[in-house]
Tab-separated table of C-alpha atoms in Angstrom:
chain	number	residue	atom	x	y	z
A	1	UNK	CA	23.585	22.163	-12.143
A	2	UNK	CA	26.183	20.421	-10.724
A	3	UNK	CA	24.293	19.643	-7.169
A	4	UNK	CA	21.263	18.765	-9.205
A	5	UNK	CA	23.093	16.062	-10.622
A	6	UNK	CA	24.386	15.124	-7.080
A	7	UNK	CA	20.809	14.758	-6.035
A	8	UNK	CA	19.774	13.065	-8.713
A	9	UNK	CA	22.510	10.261	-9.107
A	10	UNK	CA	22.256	9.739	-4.973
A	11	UNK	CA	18.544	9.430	-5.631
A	12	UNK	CA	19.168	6.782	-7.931
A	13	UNK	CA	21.903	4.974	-5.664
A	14	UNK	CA	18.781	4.883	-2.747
A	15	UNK	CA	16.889	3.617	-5.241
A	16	UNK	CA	18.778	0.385	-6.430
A	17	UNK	CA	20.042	0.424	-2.774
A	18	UNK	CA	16.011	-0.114	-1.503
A	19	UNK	CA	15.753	-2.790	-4.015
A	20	UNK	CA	18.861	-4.631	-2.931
A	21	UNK	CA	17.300	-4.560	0.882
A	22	UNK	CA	14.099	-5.953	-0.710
A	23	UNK	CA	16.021	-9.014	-2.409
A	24	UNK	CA	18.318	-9.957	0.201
A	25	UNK	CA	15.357	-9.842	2.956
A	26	UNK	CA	13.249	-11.923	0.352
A	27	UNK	CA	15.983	-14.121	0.566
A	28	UNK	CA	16.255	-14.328	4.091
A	29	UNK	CA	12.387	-14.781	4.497
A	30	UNK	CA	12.743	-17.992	2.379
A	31	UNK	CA	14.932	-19.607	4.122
A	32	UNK	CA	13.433	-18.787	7.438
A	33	UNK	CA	10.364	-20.029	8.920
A	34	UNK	CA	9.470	-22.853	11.110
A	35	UNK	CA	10.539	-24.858	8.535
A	36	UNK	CA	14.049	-23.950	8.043
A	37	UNK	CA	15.536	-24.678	4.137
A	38	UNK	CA	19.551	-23.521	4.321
A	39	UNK	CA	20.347	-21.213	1.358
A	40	UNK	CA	21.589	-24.493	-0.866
A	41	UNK	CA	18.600	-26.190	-0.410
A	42	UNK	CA	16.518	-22.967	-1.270
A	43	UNK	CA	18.698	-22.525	-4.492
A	44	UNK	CA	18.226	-26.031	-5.360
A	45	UNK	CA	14.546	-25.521	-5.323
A	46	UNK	CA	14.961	-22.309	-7.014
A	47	UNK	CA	16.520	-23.723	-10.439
A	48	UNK	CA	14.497	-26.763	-10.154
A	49	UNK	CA	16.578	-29.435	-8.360
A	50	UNK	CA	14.267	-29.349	-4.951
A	51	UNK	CA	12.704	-32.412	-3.368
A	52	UNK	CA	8.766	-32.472	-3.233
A	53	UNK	CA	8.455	-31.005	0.317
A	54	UNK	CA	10.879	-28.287	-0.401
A	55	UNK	CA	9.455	-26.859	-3.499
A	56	UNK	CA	5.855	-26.893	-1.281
A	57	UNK	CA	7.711	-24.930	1.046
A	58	UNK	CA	8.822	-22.591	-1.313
A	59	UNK	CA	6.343	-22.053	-4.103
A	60	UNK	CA	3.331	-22.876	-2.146
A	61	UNK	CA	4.111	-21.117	1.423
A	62	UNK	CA	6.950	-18.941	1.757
A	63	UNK	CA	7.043	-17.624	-2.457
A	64	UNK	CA	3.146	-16.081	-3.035
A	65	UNK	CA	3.897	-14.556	0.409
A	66	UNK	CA	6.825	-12.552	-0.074
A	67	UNK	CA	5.930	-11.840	-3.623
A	68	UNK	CA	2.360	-10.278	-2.123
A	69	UNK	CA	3.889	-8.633	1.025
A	70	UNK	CA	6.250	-6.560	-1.809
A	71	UNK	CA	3.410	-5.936	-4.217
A	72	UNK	CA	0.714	-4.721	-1.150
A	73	UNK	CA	3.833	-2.332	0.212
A	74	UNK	CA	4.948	-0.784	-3.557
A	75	UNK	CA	1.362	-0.106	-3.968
A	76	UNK	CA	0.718	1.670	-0.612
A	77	UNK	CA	3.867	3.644	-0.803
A	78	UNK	CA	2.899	5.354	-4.377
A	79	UNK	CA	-0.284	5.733	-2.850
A	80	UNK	CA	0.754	7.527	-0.092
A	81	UNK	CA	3.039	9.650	-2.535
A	82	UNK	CA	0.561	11.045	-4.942
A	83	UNK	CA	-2.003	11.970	-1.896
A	84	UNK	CA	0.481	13.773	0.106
A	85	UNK	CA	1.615	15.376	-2.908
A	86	UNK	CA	-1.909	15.853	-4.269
A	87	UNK	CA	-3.591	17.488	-1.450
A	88	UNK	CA	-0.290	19.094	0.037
A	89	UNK	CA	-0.400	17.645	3.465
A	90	UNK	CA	2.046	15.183	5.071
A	91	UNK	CA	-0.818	13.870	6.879
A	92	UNK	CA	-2.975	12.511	3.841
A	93	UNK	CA	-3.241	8.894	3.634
A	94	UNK	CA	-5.392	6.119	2.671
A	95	UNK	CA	-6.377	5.690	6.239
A	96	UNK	CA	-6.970	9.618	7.393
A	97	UNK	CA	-9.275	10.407	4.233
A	98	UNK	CA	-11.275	7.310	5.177
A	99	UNK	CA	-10.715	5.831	2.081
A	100	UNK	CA	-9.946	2.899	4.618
A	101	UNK	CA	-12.697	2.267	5.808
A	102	UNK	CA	-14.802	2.575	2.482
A	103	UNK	CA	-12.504	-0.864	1.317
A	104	UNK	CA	-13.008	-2.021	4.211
A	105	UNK	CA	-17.199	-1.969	4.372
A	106	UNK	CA	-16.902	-3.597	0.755
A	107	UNK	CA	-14.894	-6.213	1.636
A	108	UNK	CA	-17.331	-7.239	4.713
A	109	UNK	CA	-19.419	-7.031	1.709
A	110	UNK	CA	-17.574	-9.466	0.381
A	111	UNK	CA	-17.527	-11.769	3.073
A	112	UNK	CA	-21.099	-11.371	3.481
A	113	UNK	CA	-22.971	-11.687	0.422
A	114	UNK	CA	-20.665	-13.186	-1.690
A	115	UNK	CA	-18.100	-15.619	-0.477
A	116	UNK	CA	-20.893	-17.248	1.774
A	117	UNK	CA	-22.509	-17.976	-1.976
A	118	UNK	CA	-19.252	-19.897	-3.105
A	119	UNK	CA	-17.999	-17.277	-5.861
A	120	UNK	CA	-14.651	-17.199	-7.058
A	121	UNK	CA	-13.445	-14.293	-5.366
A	122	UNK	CA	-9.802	-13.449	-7.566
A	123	UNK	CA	-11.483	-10.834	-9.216
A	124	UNK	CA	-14.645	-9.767	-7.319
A	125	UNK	CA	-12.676	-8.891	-3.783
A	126	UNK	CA	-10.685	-6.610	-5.646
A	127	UNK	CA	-13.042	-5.080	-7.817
A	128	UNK	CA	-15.313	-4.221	-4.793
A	129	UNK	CA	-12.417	-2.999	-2.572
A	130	UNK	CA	-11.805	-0.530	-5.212
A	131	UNK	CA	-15.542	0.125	-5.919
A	132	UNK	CA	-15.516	0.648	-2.246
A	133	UNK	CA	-12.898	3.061	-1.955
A	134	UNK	CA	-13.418	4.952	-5.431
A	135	UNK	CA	-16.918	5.770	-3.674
A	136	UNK	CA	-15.186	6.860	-0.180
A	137	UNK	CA	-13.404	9.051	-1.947
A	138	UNK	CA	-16.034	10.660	-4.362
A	139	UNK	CA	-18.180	11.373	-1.001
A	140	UNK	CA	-15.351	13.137	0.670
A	141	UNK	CA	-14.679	14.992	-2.616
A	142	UNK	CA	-18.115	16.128	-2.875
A	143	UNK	CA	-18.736	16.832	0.134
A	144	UNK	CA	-15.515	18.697	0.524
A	145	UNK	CA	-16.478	20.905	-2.910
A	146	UNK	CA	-17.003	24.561	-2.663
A	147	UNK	CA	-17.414	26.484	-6.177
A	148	UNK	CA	-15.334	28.624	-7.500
A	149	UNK	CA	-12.465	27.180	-4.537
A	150	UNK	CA	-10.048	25.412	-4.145
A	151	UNK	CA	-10.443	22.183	-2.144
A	152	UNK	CA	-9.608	22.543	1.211
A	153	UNK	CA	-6.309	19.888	2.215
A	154	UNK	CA	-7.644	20.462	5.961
A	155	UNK	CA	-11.479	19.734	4.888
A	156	UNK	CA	-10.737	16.607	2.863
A	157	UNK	CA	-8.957	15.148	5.938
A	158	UNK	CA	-11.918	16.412	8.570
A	159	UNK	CA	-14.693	14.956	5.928
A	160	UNK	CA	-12.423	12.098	5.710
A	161	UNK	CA	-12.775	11.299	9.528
A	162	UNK	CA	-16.446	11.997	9.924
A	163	UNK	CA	-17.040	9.478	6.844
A	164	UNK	CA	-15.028	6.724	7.994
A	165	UNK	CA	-16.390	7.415	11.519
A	166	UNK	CA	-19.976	6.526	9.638
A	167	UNK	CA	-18.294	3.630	7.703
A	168	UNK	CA	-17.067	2.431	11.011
A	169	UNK	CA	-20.241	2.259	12.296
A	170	UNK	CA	-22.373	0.331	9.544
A	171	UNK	CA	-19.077	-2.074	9.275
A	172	UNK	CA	-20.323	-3.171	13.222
A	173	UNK	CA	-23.356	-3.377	12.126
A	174	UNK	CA	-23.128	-5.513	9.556
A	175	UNK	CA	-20.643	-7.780	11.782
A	176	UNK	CA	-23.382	-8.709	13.527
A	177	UNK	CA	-23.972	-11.387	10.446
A	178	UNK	CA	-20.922	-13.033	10.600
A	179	UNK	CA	-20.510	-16.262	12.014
A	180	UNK	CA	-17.436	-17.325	13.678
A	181	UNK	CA	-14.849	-17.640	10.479
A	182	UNK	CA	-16.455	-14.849	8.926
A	183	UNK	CA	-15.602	-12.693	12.261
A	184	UNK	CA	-11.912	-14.300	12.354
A	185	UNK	CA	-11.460	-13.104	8.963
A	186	UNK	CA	-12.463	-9.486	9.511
A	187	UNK	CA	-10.302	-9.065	12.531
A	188	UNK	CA	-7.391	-10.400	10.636
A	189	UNK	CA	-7.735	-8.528	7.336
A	190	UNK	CA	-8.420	-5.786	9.467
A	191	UNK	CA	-5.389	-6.096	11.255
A	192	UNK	CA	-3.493	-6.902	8.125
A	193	UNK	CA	-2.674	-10.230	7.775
A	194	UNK	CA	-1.298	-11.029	4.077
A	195	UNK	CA	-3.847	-13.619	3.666
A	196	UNK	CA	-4.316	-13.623	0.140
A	197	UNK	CA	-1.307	-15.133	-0.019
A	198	UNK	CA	-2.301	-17.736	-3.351
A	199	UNK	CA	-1.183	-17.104	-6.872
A	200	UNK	CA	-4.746	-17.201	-8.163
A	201	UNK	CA	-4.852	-13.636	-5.990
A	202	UNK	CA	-1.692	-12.014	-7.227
A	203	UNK	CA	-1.607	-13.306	-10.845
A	204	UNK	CA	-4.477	-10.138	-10.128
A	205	UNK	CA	-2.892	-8.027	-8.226
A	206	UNK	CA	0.189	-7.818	-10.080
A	207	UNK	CA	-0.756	-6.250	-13.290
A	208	UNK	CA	-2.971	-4.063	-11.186
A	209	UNK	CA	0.031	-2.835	-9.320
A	210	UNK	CA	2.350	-2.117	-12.124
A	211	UNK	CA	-0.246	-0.808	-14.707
A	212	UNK	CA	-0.652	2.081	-12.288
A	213	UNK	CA	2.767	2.398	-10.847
A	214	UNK	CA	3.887	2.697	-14.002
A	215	UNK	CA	1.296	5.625	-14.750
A	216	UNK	CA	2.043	7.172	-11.977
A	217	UNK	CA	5.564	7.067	-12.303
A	218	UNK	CA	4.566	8.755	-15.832
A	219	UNK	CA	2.641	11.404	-14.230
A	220	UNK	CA	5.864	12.349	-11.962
A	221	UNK	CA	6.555	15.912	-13.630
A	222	UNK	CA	3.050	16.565	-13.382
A	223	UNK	CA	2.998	15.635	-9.381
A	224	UNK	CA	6.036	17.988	-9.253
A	225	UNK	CA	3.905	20.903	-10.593
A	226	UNK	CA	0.586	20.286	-8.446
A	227	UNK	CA	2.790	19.786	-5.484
A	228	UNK	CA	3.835	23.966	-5.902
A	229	UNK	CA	-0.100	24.578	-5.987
A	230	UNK	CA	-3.108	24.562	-8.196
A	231	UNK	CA	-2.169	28.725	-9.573
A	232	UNK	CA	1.271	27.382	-10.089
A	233	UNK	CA	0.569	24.372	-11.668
A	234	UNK	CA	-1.737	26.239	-13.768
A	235	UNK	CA	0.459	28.751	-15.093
A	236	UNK	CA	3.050	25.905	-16.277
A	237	UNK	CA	0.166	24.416	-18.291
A	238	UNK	CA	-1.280	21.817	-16.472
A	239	UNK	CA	-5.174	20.869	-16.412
A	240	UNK	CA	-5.210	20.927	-12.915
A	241	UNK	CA	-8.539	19.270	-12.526
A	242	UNK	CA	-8.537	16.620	-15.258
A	243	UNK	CA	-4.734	15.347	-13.660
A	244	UNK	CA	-5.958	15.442	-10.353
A	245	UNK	CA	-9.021	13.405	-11.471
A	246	UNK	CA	-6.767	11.208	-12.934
A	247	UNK	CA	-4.291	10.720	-10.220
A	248	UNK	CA	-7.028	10.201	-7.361
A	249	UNK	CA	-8.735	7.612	-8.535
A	250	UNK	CA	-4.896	5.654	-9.424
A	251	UNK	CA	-4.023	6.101	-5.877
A	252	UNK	CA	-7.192	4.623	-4.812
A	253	UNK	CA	-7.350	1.876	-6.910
A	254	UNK	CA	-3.021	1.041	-5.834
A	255	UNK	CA	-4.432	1.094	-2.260
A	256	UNK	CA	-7.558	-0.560	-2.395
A	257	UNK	CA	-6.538	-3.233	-4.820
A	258	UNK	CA	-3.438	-3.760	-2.081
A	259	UNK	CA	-5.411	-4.086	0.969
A	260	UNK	CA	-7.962	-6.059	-0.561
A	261	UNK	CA	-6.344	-9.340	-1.168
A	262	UNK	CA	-2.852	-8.181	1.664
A	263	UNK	CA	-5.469	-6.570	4.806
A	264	UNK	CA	-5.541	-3.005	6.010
A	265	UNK	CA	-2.026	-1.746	5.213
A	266	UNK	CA	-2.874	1.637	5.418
A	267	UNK	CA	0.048	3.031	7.339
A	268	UNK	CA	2.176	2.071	5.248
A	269	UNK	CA	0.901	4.951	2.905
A	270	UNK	CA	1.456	7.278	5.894
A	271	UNK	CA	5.259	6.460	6.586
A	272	UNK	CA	6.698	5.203	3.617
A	273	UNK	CA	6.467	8.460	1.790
A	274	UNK	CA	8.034	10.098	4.790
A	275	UNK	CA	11.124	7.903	4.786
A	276	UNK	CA	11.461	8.098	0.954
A	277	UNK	CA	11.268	11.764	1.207
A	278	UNK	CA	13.945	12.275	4.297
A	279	UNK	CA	16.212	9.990	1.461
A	280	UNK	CA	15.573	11.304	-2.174
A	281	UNK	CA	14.292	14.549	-1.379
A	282	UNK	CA	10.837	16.218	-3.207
A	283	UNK	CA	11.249	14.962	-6.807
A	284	UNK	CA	8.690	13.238	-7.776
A	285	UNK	CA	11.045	11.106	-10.104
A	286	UNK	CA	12.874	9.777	-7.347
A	287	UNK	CA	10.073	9.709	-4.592
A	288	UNK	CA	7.538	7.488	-6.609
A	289	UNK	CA	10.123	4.881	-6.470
A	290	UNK	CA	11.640	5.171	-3.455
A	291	UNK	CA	8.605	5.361	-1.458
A	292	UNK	CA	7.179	2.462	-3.182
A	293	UNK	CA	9.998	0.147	-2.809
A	294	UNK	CA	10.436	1.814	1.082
A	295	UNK	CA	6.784	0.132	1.660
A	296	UNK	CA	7.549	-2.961	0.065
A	297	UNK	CA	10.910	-3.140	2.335
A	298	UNK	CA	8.517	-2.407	5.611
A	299	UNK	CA	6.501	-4.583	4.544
A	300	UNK	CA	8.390	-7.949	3.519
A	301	UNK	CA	10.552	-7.108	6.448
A	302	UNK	CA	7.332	-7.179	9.125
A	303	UNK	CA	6.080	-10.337	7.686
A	304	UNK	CA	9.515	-11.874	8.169
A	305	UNK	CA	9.624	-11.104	11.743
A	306	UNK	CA	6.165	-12.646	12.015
A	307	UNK	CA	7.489	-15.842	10.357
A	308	UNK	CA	10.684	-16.330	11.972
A	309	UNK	CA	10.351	-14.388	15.733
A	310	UNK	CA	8.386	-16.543	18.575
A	311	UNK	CA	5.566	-14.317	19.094
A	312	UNK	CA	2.321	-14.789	21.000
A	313	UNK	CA	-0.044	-16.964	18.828
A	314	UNK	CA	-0.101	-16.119	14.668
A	315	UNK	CA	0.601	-12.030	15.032
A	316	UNK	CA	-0.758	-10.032	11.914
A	317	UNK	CA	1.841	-8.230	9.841
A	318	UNK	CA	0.274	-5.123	9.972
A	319	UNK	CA	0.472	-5.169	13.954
A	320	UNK	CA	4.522	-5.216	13.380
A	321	UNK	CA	4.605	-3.014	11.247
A	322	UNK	CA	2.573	-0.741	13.462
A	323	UNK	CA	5.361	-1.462	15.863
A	324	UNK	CA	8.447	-0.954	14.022
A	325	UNK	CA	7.278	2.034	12.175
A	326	UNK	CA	5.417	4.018	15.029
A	327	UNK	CA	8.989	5.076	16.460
A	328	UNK	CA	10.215	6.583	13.190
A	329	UNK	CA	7.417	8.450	12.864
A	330	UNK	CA	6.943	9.937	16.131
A	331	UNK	CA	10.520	10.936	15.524
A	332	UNK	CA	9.313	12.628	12.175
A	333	UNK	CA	6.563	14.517	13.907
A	334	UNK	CA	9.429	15.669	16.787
A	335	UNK	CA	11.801	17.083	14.375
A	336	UNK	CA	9.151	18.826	12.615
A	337	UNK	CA	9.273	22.928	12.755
């Protein structure tokens, strides 16, 4: 009882530790930049006292950026959580069940059919990056049914593949319409690039994020008991297939609604639950959190570096984090038995 307590209360200290990261790098990332502000003249701006071409710096530029860079990196992290948990593999993801490239084939989509008409596109990018990956992962779930089995972890993954190879394919295709911008957009988003970076966007986004962290988060017992196994989870009185429903199509909807408006972010679902669980351990209490504020922390820090290291020409976040966060987990997969 005792060491459970231990466990829990350092869980907790991670926690609030993660969240102090997040703040002071938030800090740091506003008063960095090619336009420098010092700390006074961001806290002038802050309660109100700022000059006209600081508070654009601020709450036009640097603000809606950091503020989507957290939101896109709590919402891959939980994502990550409840598939890995879910499906009982440290290898499920966003990106390796192909629910990717689904999100991705709606949001060309997107830049096809719709933004070329002149649409408002706060709600309708989202809404068909989810459509897109809500019917990525139905496919692989169907296709990946047996009756009277369990679902394969190993099948969902190989189905997961072979779809987004096929999504791959009709996304070229379709590039093949896009003039120049159009194309320039694509590689970007693709590349993750924050570019929704406008309040209009996460005034959306926001809500979305926290509506199903929070469920999630209530769902955390329950993620405890599928995580032992379907029979197990079963016998404590679960409805394993009605909560595993329910949780799939959350995680989806946290990652597509993430990338949709932030680019593809998808490895931050991969490595962000790893890191939370090397810190907090298996609970499910303390992993939701910590591996959704150890993506936002990846994430804010990457675009920072972007913003504030001389780099070759305007360098996507996602490439950096790609960068930082490769190492780390290449050391995961060493130490692995």
């Amino acid at each position: 009882m005792t060491k459970r307590r231990y466990t829990v209360k350092r869980g907790i200290v991670i926690n609030v530790v993660l969240m102090v990261l997040i703040l002071v790098i938030a800090i740091i990332s506003m008063n960095s930049g090619k336009m420098n502000l010092s700390p006074l003249e961001v806290l002038n701006v802050l309660i109100g006292n700022g000059t006209d071409k600081q508070n654009l710096i601020v709450f036009d530029f640097r603000l809606p950026r950091i503020v989507l860079s957290i939101l896109v990196g709590l919402g891959m992290g939980a994502a990550g959580v409840v598939m890995q948990s879910l499906l009982r593999n440290d290898m499920a993801s966003p990106g390796t069940l192909g629910i990717s490239s689904g999100s991705g084939l709606f949001v060309l989509f997107f830049v096809v059919f719709i933004a070329s008409t002149g649409k408002s596109s706060f709600i309708a990018l989202p809404l068909l990056a989810f459509v897109g990956g809500l019917l990525a992962a139905g496919l692989i779930f169907l296709l990946s049914y047996r009756r009277g089995r369990d679902i394969s972890p190993i099948g969902l993954i190989l189905t997961g593949v072979a779809l987004g190879s096929g999504y791959g394919a009709l996304t070229t295709f379709l590039t093949l319409k896009l003039d120049d911008s159009q194309m320039n957009f694509m590689l970007y988003w693709l590349a993750g690039s924050l570019w929704g970076d406008d309040w209009g966007y996460i005034s959306i986004l926001t809500p979305w994020v926290l509506i199903l962290l929070g469920y999630i988060f209530y769902k955390a017992r329950i993620l405890n008991a599928l995580h032992l196994g379907n029979q197990t989870a079963q016998g404590l009185g679960v409805s394993v297939k009605r909560q595993f429903l329910g949780l799939s199509i959350a995680a989806v909807a946290l990652s597509s609604g993430s990338v949709a408006v932030g680019g593809s972010f998808f490895f931050v679902g991969l490595i962000a639950p790893h890191m939370a669980r090397k810190l907090v351990g298996p609970d499910h209490k303390l992993l939701i959190p910590a591996a959704s504020l150890a993506g936002g922390l990846v994430v804010v820090l990457a675009d920072t570096i972007t913003r504030t290291v001389s780099l070759v020409g305007d360098v996507p976040t996602g490439i950096v984090i790609t960068v930082i966060s490769v190492p780390y987990f290449l050391y995961l997969l060493a130490k692995a038995k």
